[in-house]
Structures are given as structure tokens and as C-alpha cells.
Coordinates of C-alpha atoms and ligand atoms in Angstrom, one line a residue:
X17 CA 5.0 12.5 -47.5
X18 CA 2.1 10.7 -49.2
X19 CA 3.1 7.7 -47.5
X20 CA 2.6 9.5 -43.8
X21 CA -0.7 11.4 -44.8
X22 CA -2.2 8.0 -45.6
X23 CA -0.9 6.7 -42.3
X24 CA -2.7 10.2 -40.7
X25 CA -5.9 9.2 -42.8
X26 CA -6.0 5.3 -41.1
X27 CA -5.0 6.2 -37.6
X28 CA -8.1 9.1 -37.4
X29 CA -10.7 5.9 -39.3
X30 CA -9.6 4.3 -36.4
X31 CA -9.5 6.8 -33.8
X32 CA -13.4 7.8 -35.0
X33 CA -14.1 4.0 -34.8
X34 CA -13.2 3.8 -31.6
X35 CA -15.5 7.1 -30.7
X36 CA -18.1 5.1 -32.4
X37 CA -18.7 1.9 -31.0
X38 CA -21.9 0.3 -30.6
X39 CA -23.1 0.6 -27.0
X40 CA -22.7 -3.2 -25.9
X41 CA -18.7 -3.2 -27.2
X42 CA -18.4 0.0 -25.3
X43 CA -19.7 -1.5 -21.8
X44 CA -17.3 -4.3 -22.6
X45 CA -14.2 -2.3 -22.1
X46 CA -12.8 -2.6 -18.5
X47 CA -12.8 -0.2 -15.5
X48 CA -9.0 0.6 -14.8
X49 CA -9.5 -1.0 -11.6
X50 CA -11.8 -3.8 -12.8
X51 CA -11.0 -7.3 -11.4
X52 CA -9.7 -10.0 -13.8
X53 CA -12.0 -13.4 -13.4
X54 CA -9.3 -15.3 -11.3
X55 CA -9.3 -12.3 -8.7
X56 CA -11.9 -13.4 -6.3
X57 CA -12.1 -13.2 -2.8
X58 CA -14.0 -15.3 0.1
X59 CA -13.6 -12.2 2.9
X60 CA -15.5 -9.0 3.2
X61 CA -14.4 -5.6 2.8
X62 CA -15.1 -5.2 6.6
X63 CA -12.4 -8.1 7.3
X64 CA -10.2 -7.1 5.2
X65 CA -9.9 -3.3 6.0
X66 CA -9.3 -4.5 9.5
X67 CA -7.1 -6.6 8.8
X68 CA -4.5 -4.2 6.4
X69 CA -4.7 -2.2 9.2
X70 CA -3.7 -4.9 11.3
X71 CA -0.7 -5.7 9.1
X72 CA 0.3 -2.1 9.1
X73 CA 0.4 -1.1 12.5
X74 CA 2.6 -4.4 13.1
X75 CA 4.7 -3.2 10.3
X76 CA 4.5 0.2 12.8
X77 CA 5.6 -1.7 15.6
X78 CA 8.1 -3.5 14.5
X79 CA 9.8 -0.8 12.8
X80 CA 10.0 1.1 16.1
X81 CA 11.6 -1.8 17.4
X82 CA 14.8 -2.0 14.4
X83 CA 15.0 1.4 15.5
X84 CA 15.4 1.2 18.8
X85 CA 17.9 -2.0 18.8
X86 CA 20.0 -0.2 16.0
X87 CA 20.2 3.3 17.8
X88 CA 21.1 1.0 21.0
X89 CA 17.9 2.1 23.2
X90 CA 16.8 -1.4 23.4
X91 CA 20.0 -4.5 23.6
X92 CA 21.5 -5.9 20.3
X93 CA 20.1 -9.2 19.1
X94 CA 21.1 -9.9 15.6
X95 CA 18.7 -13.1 14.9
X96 CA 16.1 -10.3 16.4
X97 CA 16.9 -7.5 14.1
X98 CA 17.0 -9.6 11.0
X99 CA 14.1 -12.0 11.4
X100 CA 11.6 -8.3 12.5
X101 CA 12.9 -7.1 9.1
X102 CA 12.0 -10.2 7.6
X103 CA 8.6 -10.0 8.9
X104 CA 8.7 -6.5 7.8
X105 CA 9.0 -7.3 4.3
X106 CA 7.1 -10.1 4.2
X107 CA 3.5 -7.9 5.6
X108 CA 5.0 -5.2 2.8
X109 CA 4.7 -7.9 -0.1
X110 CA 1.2 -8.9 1.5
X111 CA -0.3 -5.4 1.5
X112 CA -1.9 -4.1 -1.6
X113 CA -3.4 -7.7 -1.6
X114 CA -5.4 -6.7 0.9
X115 CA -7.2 -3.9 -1.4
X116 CA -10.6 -4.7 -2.7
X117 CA -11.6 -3.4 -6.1
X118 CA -14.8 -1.1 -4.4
X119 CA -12.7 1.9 -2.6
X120 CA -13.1 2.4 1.1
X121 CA -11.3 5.3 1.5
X122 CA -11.1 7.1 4.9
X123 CA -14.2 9.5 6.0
X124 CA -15.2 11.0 9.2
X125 CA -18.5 9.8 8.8
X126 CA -17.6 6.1 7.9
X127 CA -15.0 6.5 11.3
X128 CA -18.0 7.8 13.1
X129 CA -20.5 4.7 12.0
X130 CA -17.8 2.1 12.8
X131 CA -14.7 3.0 13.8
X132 CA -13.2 -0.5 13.5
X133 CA -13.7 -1.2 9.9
X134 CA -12.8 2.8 8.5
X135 CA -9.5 2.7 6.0
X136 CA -6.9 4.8 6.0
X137 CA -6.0 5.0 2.8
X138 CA -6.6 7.7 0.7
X139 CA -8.5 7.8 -2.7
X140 CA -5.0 7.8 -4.1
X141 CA -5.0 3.9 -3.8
X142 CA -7.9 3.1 -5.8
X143 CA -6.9 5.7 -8.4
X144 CA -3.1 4.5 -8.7
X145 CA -3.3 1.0 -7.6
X146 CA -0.3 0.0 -10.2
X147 CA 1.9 2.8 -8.5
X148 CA 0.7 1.3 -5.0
X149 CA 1.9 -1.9 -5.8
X150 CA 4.8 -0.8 -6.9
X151 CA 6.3 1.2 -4.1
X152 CA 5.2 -1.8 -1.9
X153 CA 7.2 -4.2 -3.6
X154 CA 10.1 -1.6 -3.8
X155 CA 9.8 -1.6 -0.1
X156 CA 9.5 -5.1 0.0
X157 CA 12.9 -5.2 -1.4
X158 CA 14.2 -2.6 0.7
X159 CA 13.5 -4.3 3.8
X160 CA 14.8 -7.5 2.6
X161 CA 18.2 -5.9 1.3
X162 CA 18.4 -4.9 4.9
X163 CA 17.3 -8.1 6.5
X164 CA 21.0 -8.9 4.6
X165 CA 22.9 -6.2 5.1
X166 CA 25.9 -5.9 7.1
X167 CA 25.7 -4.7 10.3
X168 CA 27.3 -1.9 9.9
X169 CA 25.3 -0.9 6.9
X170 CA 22.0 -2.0 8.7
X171 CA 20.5 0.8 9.9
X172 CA 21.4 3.4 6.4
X173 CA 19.0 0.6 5.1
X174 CA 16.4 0.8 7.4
X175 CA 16.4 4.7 7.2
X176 CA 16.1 4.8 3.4
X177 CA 13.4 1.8 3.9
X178 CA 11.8 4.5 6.2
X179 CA 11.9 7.2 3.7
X180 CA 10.0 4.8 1.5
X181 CA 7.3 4.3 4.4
X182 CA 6.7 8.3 4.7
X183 CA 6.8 9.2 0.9
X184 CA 4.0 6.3 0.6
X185 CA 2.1 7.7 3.4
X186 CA 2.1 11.2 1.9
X187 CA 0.8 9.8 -1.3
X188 CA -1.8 7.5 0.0
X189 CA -2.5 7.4 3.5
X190 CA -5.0 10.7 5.1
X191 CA -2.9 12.2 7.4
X192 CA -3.2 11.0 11.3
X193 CA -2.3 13.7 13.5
X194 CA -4.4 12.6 16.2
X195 CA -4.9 9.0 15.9
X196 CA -3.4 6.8 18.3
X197 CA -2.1 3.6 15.8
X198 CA -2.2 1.4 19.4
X199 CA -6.2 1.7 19.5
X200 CA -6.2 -1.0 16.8
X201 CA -5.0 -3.5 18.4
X202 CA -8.6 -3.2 20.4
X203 CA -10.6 -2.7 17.5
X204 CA -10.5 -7.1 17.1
X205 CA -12.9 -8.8 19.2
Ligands
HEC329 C1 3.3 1.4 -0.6 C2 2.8 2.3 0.4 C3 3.1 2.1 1.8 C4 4.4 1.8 2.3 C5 5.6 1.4 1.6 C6 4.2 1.8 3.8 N1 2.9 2.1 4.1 FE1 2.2 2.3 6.0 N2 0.4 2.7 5.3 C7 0.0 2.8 3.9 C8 -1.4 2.9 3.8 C9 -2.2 3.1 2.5 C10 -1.9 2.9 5.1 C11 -3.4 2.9 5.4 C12 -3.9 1.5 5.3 C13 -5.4 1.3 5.4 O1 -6.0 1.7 6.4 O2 -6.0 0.8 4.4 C14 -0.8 2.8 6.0 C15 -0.9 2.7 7.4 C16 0.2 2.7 8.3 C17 0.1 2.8 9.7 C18 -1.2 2.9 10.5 C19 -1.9 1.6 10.8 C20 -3.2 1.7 11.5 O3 -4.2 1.6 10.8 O4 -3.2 1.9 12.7 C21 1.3 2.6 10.2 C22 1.7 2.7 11.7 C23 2.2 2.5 9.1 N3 1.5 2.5 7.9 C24 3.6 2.3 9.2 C25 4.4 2.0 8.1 C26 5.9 1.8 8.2 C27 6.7 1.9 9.5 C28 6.3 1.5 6.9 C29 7.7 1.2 6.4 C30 8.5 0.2 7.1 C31 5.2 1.6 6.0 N4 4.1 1.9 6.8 C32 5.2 1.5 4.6 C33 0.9 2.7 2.9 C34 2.3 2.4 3.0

């Protein structure tokens, strides 16, 4: 009993030092998002905005394709099917290193000053980077495993590697309604 009260009495020293610090030790203590020295970067936000989005809408594309060869609209090609998942995973590993520590979320007034270099993504990145990563790498892996599977098991994997890519998107990507995903594609001059 004595024992824990004296354990109480150091924990809240320490908790009011820590309320306490002198102003300089205080601005010392880093941002959640705050870049470590070795994370520097010799692109812009512009170019790199454009080019996640880039990466995604190929990820877009060659998803639709999977689907297509696997529910036999388009003809079978194994070599096909395995090296597009491949790339799939590959651009799903790259991703969140595309993300620069300022946020760019989406605006309508950033998409009406330039429409090439506006995000997508949603505060939510920014805010939950760690989770971002995360479910990236996750679906890294998912796409990989399938990139593997049998072909009989193929396309179960692609679908649950699909789930993964809408449950992401309702976290952290504004809903798109009316955007057409192709456009990008002229948005690089
Ligand atoms: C870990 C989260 C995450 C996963 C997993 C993910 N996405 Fe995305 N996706 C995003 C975010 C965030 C954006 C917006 C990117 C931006 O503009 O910065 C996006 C954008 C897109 C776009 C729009 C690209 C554009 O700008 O035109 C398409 C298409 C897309 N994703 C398809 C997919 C598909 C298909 C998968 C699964 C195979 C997938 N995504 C997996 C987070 C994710």
C-alpha cells in the first residue's frame, strides 16, 4: 500500500514535470508527423501529388484488367495476370512514400486553381499516417499472395485485395462520384 502510494507520489512529480517544461525543451518535442533528418526529398509537393495519383490510377487500371481476365471478359494469359499483380503490389509498397510531411488534402478550391496538382486524399492521411502505411503494406502483401496463388484460388485473392482497396478509400480518399480517374492521364505534359 505504502509502496504504491509512493509510486502514485513519483509518477504525478513527473507528470507535473512534464506540464512544466521550460519553453525551449517544449518546442523540442516532435510534431506526430515531423520528418526524421534522413527523410528528405529532392521533388516538390506539386510532382509528387501528380505523381501518387499517377501510381494510383495505374493501380486502377490494372486492377480492372485482373478482373476482367479472371471473370473471362478479356482471354486468359497467366504470365499476364501474375506479372499485373506484381506491378500491383509493387506501386502499393511505393505509395505512402509518396506523402510529404505538409498535407495537401483535396479542396475544391485547390481543384479549381490547378486541377493537375489537387490530392485526393483526405485529411485522414496526414492525421493517421502510421495506419496509412499500414493498410498499404497489408495490401502490398495481398496482392503479392495473389500474384502466387493458384489459379483456382486467384481471383478469392484479388477480391479480398479489393476489399482492402475500398475500405482504404473510405478511410482516406474524398469520395469521387463524379470524377473521371482517365482525365489523369492528361493532366502530364
Ligand atoms: C492504403 C490505402 C489505399 C489502398 C490499399 C488503395 N488505395 Fe487507391 N487511393 C488511396 C488514396 C489515399 C488515394 C488518393 C491519392 C491522392 O490523390 O493522394 C487513392 C486513389 C485511387 C484512385 C484514383 C486515382 C486518381 O487520382 O485518378 C484509384 C483509381 C484507386 N485509388 C484505385 C485503387 C485500387 C484498385 C486499389 C486496390 C488494388 C487501391 N486503390 C488501394 C488509398 C488507397
Amino acid at each position: 500500500m505504502r509502496r504504491q502510494s509512493l509510486i502514485a507520489i513519483a509518477l504525478g512529480a513527473l507528470v507535473l514535470a512534464a506540464g512544466t517544461l521550460p519553453p525551449t525543451l517544449a518546442q523540442n518535442t516532435p510534431a506526430p508527423n515531423a520528418p526524421a533528418p534522413e527523410m528528405t526529398a529532392l521533388t516538390s509537393q506539386k510532382d509528387t501529388t501528380l505523381a501518387r495519383r499517377l501510381l494510383m490510377n495505374s493501380i486502377g487500371a490494372n486492377n480492372d484488367i485482373v478482373h476482367d481476365i479472371l471473370d473471362g471478359a478479356l482471354p486468359a494469359d497467366d504470365l499476364e495476370l501474375r506479372g499485373r499483380l506484381d506491378s500491383i503490389a509493387a506501386m502499393l509498397y511505393a505509395m505512402p512514400s509518396l506523402y510529404r510531411a505538409a498535407p495537401n488534402p483535396y479542396t475544391e478550391e485547390g481543384e479549381r486553381e490547378d486541377a493537375t496538382h489537387v490530392s485526393l486524399a483526405s485529411e485522414a492521411v496526414w492525421e493517421y499516417f502510421e495506419d496509412f502505411q499500414l493498410r498499404s503494406e497489408e495490401a502490398f502483401l495481398k496482392a503479392r499472395e495473389a500474384a502466387q496463388a493458384h489459379p483456382e484460388d486467384m481471383l478469392a485473392r484479388v477480391e479480398e485485395l479489393e476489399m482492402m482497396c475500398e475500405s482504404c478509400h473510405e478511410s482516406f480518399r474524398k469520395p469521387f462520384e463524379y470524377f473521371d480517374f482517365d482525365r489523369v492521364q492528361d493532366f502530364v505534359k
